[in-house]
């Protein structure tokens, strides 16, 4: 029997000529701290960066769906975390919006997942979550 010779396919994401591997694999998707395993994804897989060139529509659709769900869950987690930190600090939504920027309705939007705060706001909120005693210094600086 003659072996099947395929032309190698190279990853378009990796600049160093990483060779894609054809196969069916369970793939893990990440959205911030949320992960989901999507079983039996068919396609050309990059062993270096995880990029996939899909060869069937079902795999592509299941990956899209899993990513969408993972991001939804991550946003919900972030929204819940913002609300919990704000309450721990004893701030009303409007007060938090004035203190951290974004306007009086910013925290209402963040906590309903309608908008995402700037990364710097999340860093500051997480810092204050661990060191709530610094709130007065933040107030004085604002
Ligand atoms: Zn790659």
PDB file of N, CA, C and O in Angstrom, residues 81-136:
ATOM      1  N   UNK A  81     -18.734  39.967  40.981  1.00  0.00           N
ATOM      2  CA  UNK A  81     -17.589  40.331  41.791  1.00  0.00           C
ATOM      3  C   UNK A  81     -17.547  41.849  42.029  1.00  0.00           C
ATOM      4  O   UNK A  81     -17.254  42.307  43.139  1.00  0.00           O
ATOM      5  N   UNK A  82     -17.855  42.634  41.003  1.00  0.00           N
ATOM      6  CA  UNK A  82     -17.877  44.097  41.139  1.00  0.00           C
ATOM      7  C   UNK A  82     -18.914  44.502  42.185  1.00  0.00           C
ATOM      8  O   UNK A  82     -18.641  45.302  43.082  1.00  0.00           O
ATOM      9  N   UNK A  83     -20.092  43.900  42.097  1.00  0.00           N
ATOM     10  CA  UNK A  83     -21.171  44.223  43.038  1.00  0.00           C
ATOM     11  C   UNK A  83     -20.762  43.864  44.467  1.00  0.00           C
ATOM     12  O   UNK A  83     -20.966  44.644  45.398  1.00  0.00           O
ATOM     13  N   UNK A  84     -20.175  42.705  44.621  1.00  0.00           N
ATOM     14  CA  UNK A  84     -19.806  42.244  45.957  1.00  0.00           C
ATOM     15  C   UNK A  84     -18.708  43.123  46.565  1.00  0.00           C
ATOM     16  O   UNK A  84     -18.749  43.440  47.757  1.00  0.00           O
ATOM     17  N   UNK A  85     -17.736  43.540  45.764  1.00  0.00           N
ATOM     18  CA  UNK A  85     -16.665  44.415  46.272  1.00  0.00           C
ATOM     19  C   UNK A  85     -17.233  45.788  46.631  1.00  0.00           C
ATOM     20  O   UNK A  85     -16.933  46.344  47.691  1.00  0.00           O
ATOM     21  N   UNK A  86     -18.088  46.323  45.749  1.00  0.00           N
ATOM     22  CA  UNK A  86     -18.686  47.641  46.021  1.00  0.00           C
ATOM     23  C   UNK A  86     -19.448  47.611  47.342  1.00  0.00           C
ATOM     24  O   UNK A  86     -19.321  48.514  48.169  1.00  0.00           O
ATOM     25  N   UNK A  87     -20.222  46.536  47.551  1.00  0.00           N
ATOM     26  CA  UNK A  87     -21.005  46.437  48.790  1.00  0.00           C
ATOM     27  C   UNK A  87     -20.101  46.293  50.009  1.00  0.00           C
ATOM     28  O   UNK A  87     -20.365  46.881  51.050  1.00  0.00           O
ATOM     29  N   UNK A  88     -19.037  45.502  49.841  1.00  0.00           N
ATOM     30  CA  UNK A  88     -18.080  45.317  50.931  1.00  0.00           C
ATOM     31  C   UNK A  88     -17.467  46.657  51.338  1.00  0.00           C
ATOM     32  O   UNK A  88     -17.216  46.905  52.513  1.00  0.00           O
ATOM     33  N   UNK A  89     -17.242  47.533  50.340  1.00  0.00           N
ATOM     34  CA  UNK A  89     -16.658  48.845  50.614  1.00  0.00           C
ATOM     35  C   UNK A  89     -17.701  49.841  51.122  1.00  0.00           C
ATOM     36  O   UNK A  89     -17.360  50.973  51.491  1.00  0.00           O
ATOM     37  N   UNK A  90     -18.968  49.429  51.123  1.00  0.00           N
ATOM     38  CA  UNK A  90     -20.039  50.287  51.630  1.00  0.00           C
ATOM     39  C   UNK A  90     -20.349  51.464  50.710  1.00  0.00           C
ATOM     40  O   UNK A  90     -20.739  52.537  51.175  1.00  0.00           O
ATOM     41  N   UNK A  91     -20.169  51.253  49.399  1.00  0.00           N
ATOM     42  CA  UNK A  91     -20.410  52.335  48.438  1.00  0.00           C
ATOM     43  C   UNK A  91     -21.731  52.115  47.705  1.00  0.00           C
ATOM     44  O   UNK A  91     -22.063  50.985  47.361  1.00  0.00           O
ATOM     45  N   UNK A  92     -22.466  53.217  47.466  1.00  0.00           N
ATOM     46  CA  UNK A  92     -23.621  53.148  46.587  1.00  0.00           C
ATOM     47  C   UNK A  92     -23.107  53.165  45.155  1.00  0.00           C
ATOM     48  O   UNK A  92     -21.999  53.630  44.893  1.00  0.00           O
ATOM     49  N   UNK A  93     -23.941  52.700  44.217  1.00  0.00           N
ATOM     50  CA  UNK A  93     -23.510  52.628  42.808  1.00  0.00           C
ATOM     51  C   UNK A  93     -23.059  53.989  42.290  1.00  0.00           C
ATOM     52  O   UNK A  93     -22.005  54.115  41.670  1.00  0.00           O
ATOM     53  N   UNK A  94     -23.858  55.025  42.547  1.00  0.00           N
ATOM     54  CA  UNK A  94     -23.534  56.365  42.023  1.00  0.00           C
ATOM     55  C   UNK A  94     -22.223  56.876  42.610  1.00  0.00           C
ATOM     56  O   UNK A  94     -21.385  57.456  41.906  1.00  0.00           O
ATOM     57  N   UNK A  95     -22.054  56.607  43.920  1.00  0.00           N
ATOM     58  CA  UNK A  95     -20.844  57.024  44.623  1.00  0.00           C
ATOM     59  C   UNK A  95     -19.608  56.320  44.025  1.00  0.00           C
ATOM     60  O   UNK A  95     -18.571  56.946  43.799  1.00  0.00           O
ATOM     61  N   UNK A  96     -19.747  55.024  43.759  1.00  0.00           N
ATOM     62  CA  UNK A  96     -18.649  54.257  43.166  1.00  0.00           C
ATOM     63  C   UNK A  96     -18.299  54.794  41.779  1.00  0.00           C
ATOM     64  O   UNK A  96     -17.128  54.910  41.422  1.00  0.00           O
ATOM     65  N   UNK A  97     -19.315  55.163  41.007  1.00  0.00           N
ATOM     66  CA  UNK A  97     -19.099  55.715  39.668  1.00  0.00           C
ATOM     67  C   UNK A  97     -18.369  57.041  39.706  1.00  0.00           C
ATOM     68  O   UNK A  97     -17.558  57.345  38.823  1.00  0.00           O
ATOM     69  N   UNK A  98     -18.641  57.838  40.743  1.00  0.00           N
ATOM     70  CA  UNK A  98     -17.951  59.123  40.871  1.00  0.00           C
ATOM     71  C   UNK A  98     -16.504  58.918  41.319  1.00  0.00           C
ATOM     72  O   UNK A  98     -15.588  59.567  40.842  1.00  0.00           O
ATOM     73  N   UNK A  99     -16.339  57.979  42.244  1.00  0.00           N
ATOM     74  CA  UNK A  99     -15.012  57.717  42.808  1.00  0.00           C
ATOM     75  C   UNK A  99     -14.053  57.076  41.793  1.00  0.00           C
ATOM     76  O   UNK A  99     -12.904  57.476  41.652  1.00  0.00           O
ATOM     77  N   UNK A 100     -14.550  56.058  41.072  1.00  0.00           N
ATOM     78  CA  UNK A 100     -13.678  55.294  40.163  1.00  0.00           C
ATOM     79  C   UNK A 100     -13.796  55.754  38.711  1.00  0.00           C
ATOM     80  O   UNK A 100     -13.114  55.222  37.836  1.00  0.00           O
ATOM     81  N   UNK A 101     -14.680  56.721  38.457  1.00  0.00           N
ATOM     82  CA  UNK A 101     -14.875  57.212  37.085  1.00  0.00           C
ATOM     83  C   UNK A 101     -15.933  56.417  36.358  1.00  0.00           C
ATOM     84  O   UNK A 101     -16.349  55.349  36.811  1.00  0.00           O
ATOM     85  N   UNK A 102     -16.383  56.967  35.257  1.00  0.00           N
ATOM     86  CA  UNK A 102     -17.383  56.262  34.449  1.00  0.00           C
ATOM     87  C   UNK A 102     -18.771  56.859  34.568  1.00  0.00           C
ATOM     88  O   UNK A 102     -19.657  56.514  33.795  1.00  0.00           O
ATOM     89  N   UNK A 103     -18.950  57.726  35.584  1.00  0.00           N
ATOM     90  CA  UNK A 103     -20.252  58.379  35.737  1.00  0.00           C
ATOM     91  C   UNK A 103     -21.171  57.654  36.705  1.00  0.00           C
ATOM     92  O   UNK A 103     -20.882  56.532  37.125  1.00  0.00           O
ATOM     93  N   UNK A 104     -22.279  58.309  37.048  1.00  0.00           N
ATOM     94  CA  UNK A 104     -23.160  57.793  38.105  1.00  0.00           C
ATOM     95  C   UNK A 104     -23.817  56.457  37.754  1.00  0.00           C
ATOM     96  O   UNK A 104     -24.146  55.670  38.641  1.00  0.00           O
ATOM     97  N   UNK A 105     -24.008  56.190  36.463  1.00  0.00           N
ATOM     98  CA  UNK A 105     -24.675  54.924  36.109  1.00  0.00           C
ATOM     99  C   UNK A 105     -23.686  53.816  35.742  1.00  0.00           C
ATOM    100  O   UNK A 105     -24.087  52.705  35.405  1.00  0.00           O
ATOM    101  N   UNK A 106     -22.384  54.110  35.845  1.00  0.00           N
ATOM    102  CA  UNK A 106     -21.368  53.127  35.426  1.00  0.00           C
ATOM    103  C   UNK A 106     -21.505  51.797  36.168  1.00  0.00           C
ATOM    104  O   UNK A 106     -21.538  50.728  35.551  1.00  0.00           O
ATOM    105  N   UNK A 107     -21.633  51.866  37.492  1.00  0.00           N
ATOM    106  CA  UNK A 107     -21.665  50.613  38.263  1.00  0.00           C
ATOM    107  C   UNK A 107     -22.961  49.842  38.062  1.00  0.00           C
ATOM    108  O   UNK A 107     -22.974  48.611  38.115  1.00  0.00           O
ATOM    109  N   UNK A 108     -24.042  50.571  37.821  1.00  0.00           N
ATOM    110  CA  UNK A 108     -25.288  49.902  37.476  1.00  0.00           C
ATOM    111  C   UNK A 108     -25.091  49.084  36.191  1.00  0.00           C
ATOM    112  O   UNK A 108     -25.507  47.922  36.105  1.00  0.00           O
ATOM    113  N   UNK A 109     -24.419  49.687  35.213  1.00  0.00           N
ATOM    114  CA  UNK A 109     -24.133  48.985  33.948  1.00  0.00           C
ATOM    115  C   UNK A 109     -23.175  47.812  34.156  1.00  0.00           C
ATOM    116  O   UNK A 109     -23.390  46.724  33.636  1.00  0.00           O
ATOM    117  N   UNK A 110     -22.117  48.047  34.931  1.00  0.00           N
ATOM    118  CA  UNK A 110     -21.134  46.970  35.177  1.00  0.00           C
ATOM    119  C   UNK A 110     -21.789  45.773  35.847  1.00  0.00           C
ATOM    120  O   UNK A 110     -21.548  44.631  35.491  1.00  0.00           O
ATOM    121  N   UNK A 111     -22.625  46.063  36.840  1.00  0.00           N
ATOM    122  CA  UNK A 111     -23.192  44.985  37.653  1.00  0.00           C
ATOM    123  C   UNK A 111     -24.302  44.227  36.929  1.00  0.00           C
ATOM    124  O   UNK A 111     -24.692  43.145  37.332  1.00  0.00           O
ATOM    125  N   UNK A 112     -24.815  44.812  35.847  1.00  0.00           N
ATOM    126  CA  UNK A 112     -25.783  44.086  35.021  1.00  0.00           C
ATOM    127  C   UNK A 112     -25.107  43.482  33.790  1.00  0.00           C
ATOM    128  O   UNK A 112     -25.771  42.916  32.929  1.00  0.00           O
ATOM    129  N   UNK A 113     -23.786  43.641  33.711  1.00  0.00           N
ATOM    130  CA  UNK A 113     -23.040  43.091  32.586  1.00  0.00           C
ATOM    131  C   UNK A 113     -23.287  43.822  31.277  1.00  0.00           C
ATOM    132  O   UNK A 113     -22.990  43.301  30.208  1.00  0.00           O
ATOM    133  N   UNK A 114     -23.821  45.042  31.355  1.00  0.00           N
ATOM    134  CA  UNK A 114     -24.098  45.817  30.137  1.00  0.00           C
ATOM    135  C   UNK A 114     -22.838  46.472  29.588  1.00  0.00           C
ATOM    136  O   UNK A 114     -22.740  46.768  28.413  1.00  0.00           O
ATOM    137  N   UNK A 115     -21.910  46.754  30.495  1.00  0.00           N
ATOM    138  CA  UNK A 115     -20.649  47.396  30.146  1.00  0.00           C
ATOM    139  C   UNK A 115     -19.560  46.784  30.987  1.00  0.00           C
ATOM    140  O   UNK A 115     -19.828  46.289  32.078  1.00  0.00           O
ATOM    141  N   UNK A 116     -18.332  46.871  30.517  1.00  0.00           N
ATOM    142  CA  UNK A 116     -17.207  46.391  31.314  1.00  0.00           C
ATOM    143  C   UNK A 116     -16.368  47.567  31.755  1.00  0.00           C
ATOM    144  O   UNK A 116     -16.122  48.487  30.968  1.00  0.00           O
ATOM    145  N   UNK A 117     -15.924  47.540  33.015  1.00  0.00           N
ATOM    146  CA  UNK A 117     -15.064  48.628  33.466  1.00  0.00           C
ATOM    147  C   UNK A 117     -13.686  48.538  32.809  1.00  0.00           C
ATOM    148  O   UNK A 117     -13.287  47.471  32.334  1.00  0.00           O
ATOM    149  N   UNK A 118     -12.981  49.655  32.815  1.00  0.00           N
ATOM    150  CA  UNK A 118     -11.605  49.672  32.349  1.00  0.00           C
ATOM    151  C   UNK A 118     -10.790  48.725  33.225  1.00  0.00           C
ATOM    152  O   UNK A 118     -11.101  48.543  34.403  1.00  0.00           O
ATOM    153  N   UNK A 119      -9.765  48.136  32.655  1.00  0.00           N
ATOM    154  CA  UNK A 119      -8.917  47.190  33.389  1.00  0.00           C
ATOM    155  C   UNK A 119      -8.365  47.809  34.680  1.00  0.00           C
ATOM    156  O   UNK A 119      -8.283  47.147  35.714  1.00  0.00           O
ATOM    157  N   UNK A 120      -8.007  49.109  34.618  1.00  0.00           N
ATOM    158  CA  UNK A 120      -7.448  49.776  35.797  1.00  0.00           C
ATOM    159  C   UNK A 120      -8.467  49.821  36.940  1.00  0.00           C
ATOM    160  O   UNK A 120      -8.103  49.705  38.118  1.00  0.00           O
ATOM    161  N   UNK A 121      -9.747  49.975  36.613  1.00  0.00           N
ATOM    162  CA  UNK A 121     -10.796  49.990  37.632  1.00  0.00           C
ATOM    163  C   UNK A 121     -10.891  48.620  38.302  1.00  0.00           C
ATOM    164  O   UNK A 121     -11.001  48.515  39.525  1.00  0.00           O
ATOM    165  N   UNK A 122     -10.797  47.556  37.500  1.00  0.00           N
ATOM    166  CA  UNK A 122     -10.848  46.203  38.072  1.00  0.00           C
ATOM    167  C   UNK A 122      -9.650  45.952  38.984  1.00  0.00           C
ATOM    168  O   UNK A 122      -9.780  45.345  40.042  1.00  0.00           O
ATOM    169  N   UNK A 123      -8.488  46.424  38.569  1.00  0.00           N
ATOM    170  CA  UNK A 123      -7.284  46.248  39.384  1.00  0.00           C
ATOM    171  C   UNK A 123      -7.464  46.974  40.718  1.00  0.00           C
ATOM    172  O   UNK A 123      -7.186  46.412  41.786  1.00  0.00           O
ATOM    173  N   UNK A 124      -7.976  48.210  40.663  1.00  0.00           N
ATOM    174  CA  UNK A 124      -8.192  48.995  41.880  1.00  0.00           C
ATOM    175  C   UNK A 124      -9.250  48.337  42.777  1.00  0.00           C
ATOM    176  O   UNK A 124      -9.067  48.244  43.999  1.00  0.00           O
ATOM    177  N   UNK A 125     -10.341  47.860  42.180  1.00  0.00           N
ATOM    178  CA  UNK A 125     -11.387  47.199  42.969  1.00  0.00           C
ATOM    179  C   UNK A 125     -10.847  45.935  43.649  1.00  0.00           C
ATOM    180  O   UNK A 125     -11.130  45.679  44.819  1.00  0.00           O
ATOM    181  N   UNK A 126     -10.066  45.158  42.910  1.00  0.00           N
ATOM    182  CA  UNK A 126      -9.498  43.946  43.503  1.00  0.00           C
ATOM    183  C   UNK A 126      -8.508  44.270  44.617  1.00  0.00           C
ATOM    184  O   UNK A 126      -8.461  43.578  45.635  1.00  0.00           O
ATOM    185  N   UNK A 127      -7.756  45.344  44.432  1.00  0.00           N
ATOM    186  CA  UNK A 127      -6.818  45.787  45.476  1.00  0.00           C
ATOM    187  C   UNK A 127      -7.602  46.199  46.730  1.00  0.00           C
ATOM    188  O   UNK A 127      -7.253  45.804  47.846  1.00  0.00           O
ATOM    189  N   UNK A 128      -8.670  46.975  46.532  1.00  0.00           N
ATOM    190  CA  UNK A 128      -9.477  47.427  47.668  1.00  0.00           C
ATOM    191  C   UNK A 128     -10.228  46.271  48.328  1.00  0.00           C
ATOM    192  O   UNK A 128     -10.507  46.311  49.523  1.00  0.00           O
ATOM    193  N   UNK A 129     -10.524  45.245  47.541  1.00  0.00           N
ATOM    194  CA  UNK A 129     -11.169  44.062  48.104  1.00  0.00           C
ATOM    195  C   UNK A 129     -10.259  43.410  49.145  1.00  0.00           C
ATOM    196  O   UNK A 129     -10.709  42.956  50.187  1.00  0.00           O
ATOM    197  N   UNK A 130      -8.955  43.401  48.860  1.00  0.00           N
ATOM    198  CA  UNK A 130      -7.992  42.804  49.787  1.00  0.00           C
ATOM    199  C   UNK A 130      -7.519  43.795  50.854  1.00  0.00           C
ATOM    200  O   UNK A 130      -7.044  43.393  51.907  1.00  0.00           O
ATOM    201  N   UNK A 131      -7.625  45.097  50.536  1.00  0.00           N
ATOM    202  CA  UNK A 131      -7.174  46.132  51.477  1.00  0.00           C
ATOM    203  C   UNK A 131      -8.218  47.238  51.584  1.00  0.00           C
ATOM    204  O   UNK A 131      -7.965  48.372  51.169  1.00  0.00           O
ATOM    205  N   UNK A 132      -9.404  46.916  52.123  1.00  0.00           N
ATOM    206  CA  UNK A 132     -10.483  47.922  52.183  1.00  0.00           C
ATOM    207  C   UNK A 132     -10.086  49.153  52.997  1.00  0.00           C
ATOM    208  O   UNK A 132     -10.665  50.228  52.809  1.00  0.00           O
ATOM    209  N   UNK A 133      -9.087  49.017  53.851  1.00  0.00           N
ATOM    210  CA  UNK A 133      -8.641  50.161  54.667  1.00  0.00           C
ATOM    211  C   UNK A 133      -8.039  51.273  53.800  1.00  0.00           C
ATOM    212  O   UNK A 133      -7.879  52.400  54.263  1.00  0.00           O
ATOM    213  N   UNK A 134      -7.711  50.956  52.520  1.00  0.00           N
ATOM    214  CA  UNK A 134      -7.136  51.971  51.631  1.00  0.00           C
ATOM    215  C   UNK A 134      -8.194  52.864  50.972  1.00  0.00           C
ATOM    216  O   UNK A 134      -7.856  53.823  50.275  1.00  0.00           O
ATOM    217  N   UNK A 135      -9.468  52.571  51.215  1.00  0.00           N
ATOM    218  CA  UNK A 135     -10.531  53.344  50.574  1.00  0.00           C
ATOM    219  C   UNK A 135     -10.442  54.831  50.876  1.00  0.00           C
ATOM    220  O   UNK A 135     -10.641  55.664  49.989  1.00  0.00           O
ATOM    221  N   UNK A 136     -10.090  55.169  52.116  1.00  0.00           N
ATOM    222  CA  UNK A 136      -9.981  56.582  52.468  1.00  0.00           C
ATOM    223  C   UNK A 136      -8.881  57.284  51.677  1.00  0.00           C
ATOM    224  O   UNK A 136      -9.034  58.437  51.295  1.00  0.00           O
TER     225      UNK A 136
END
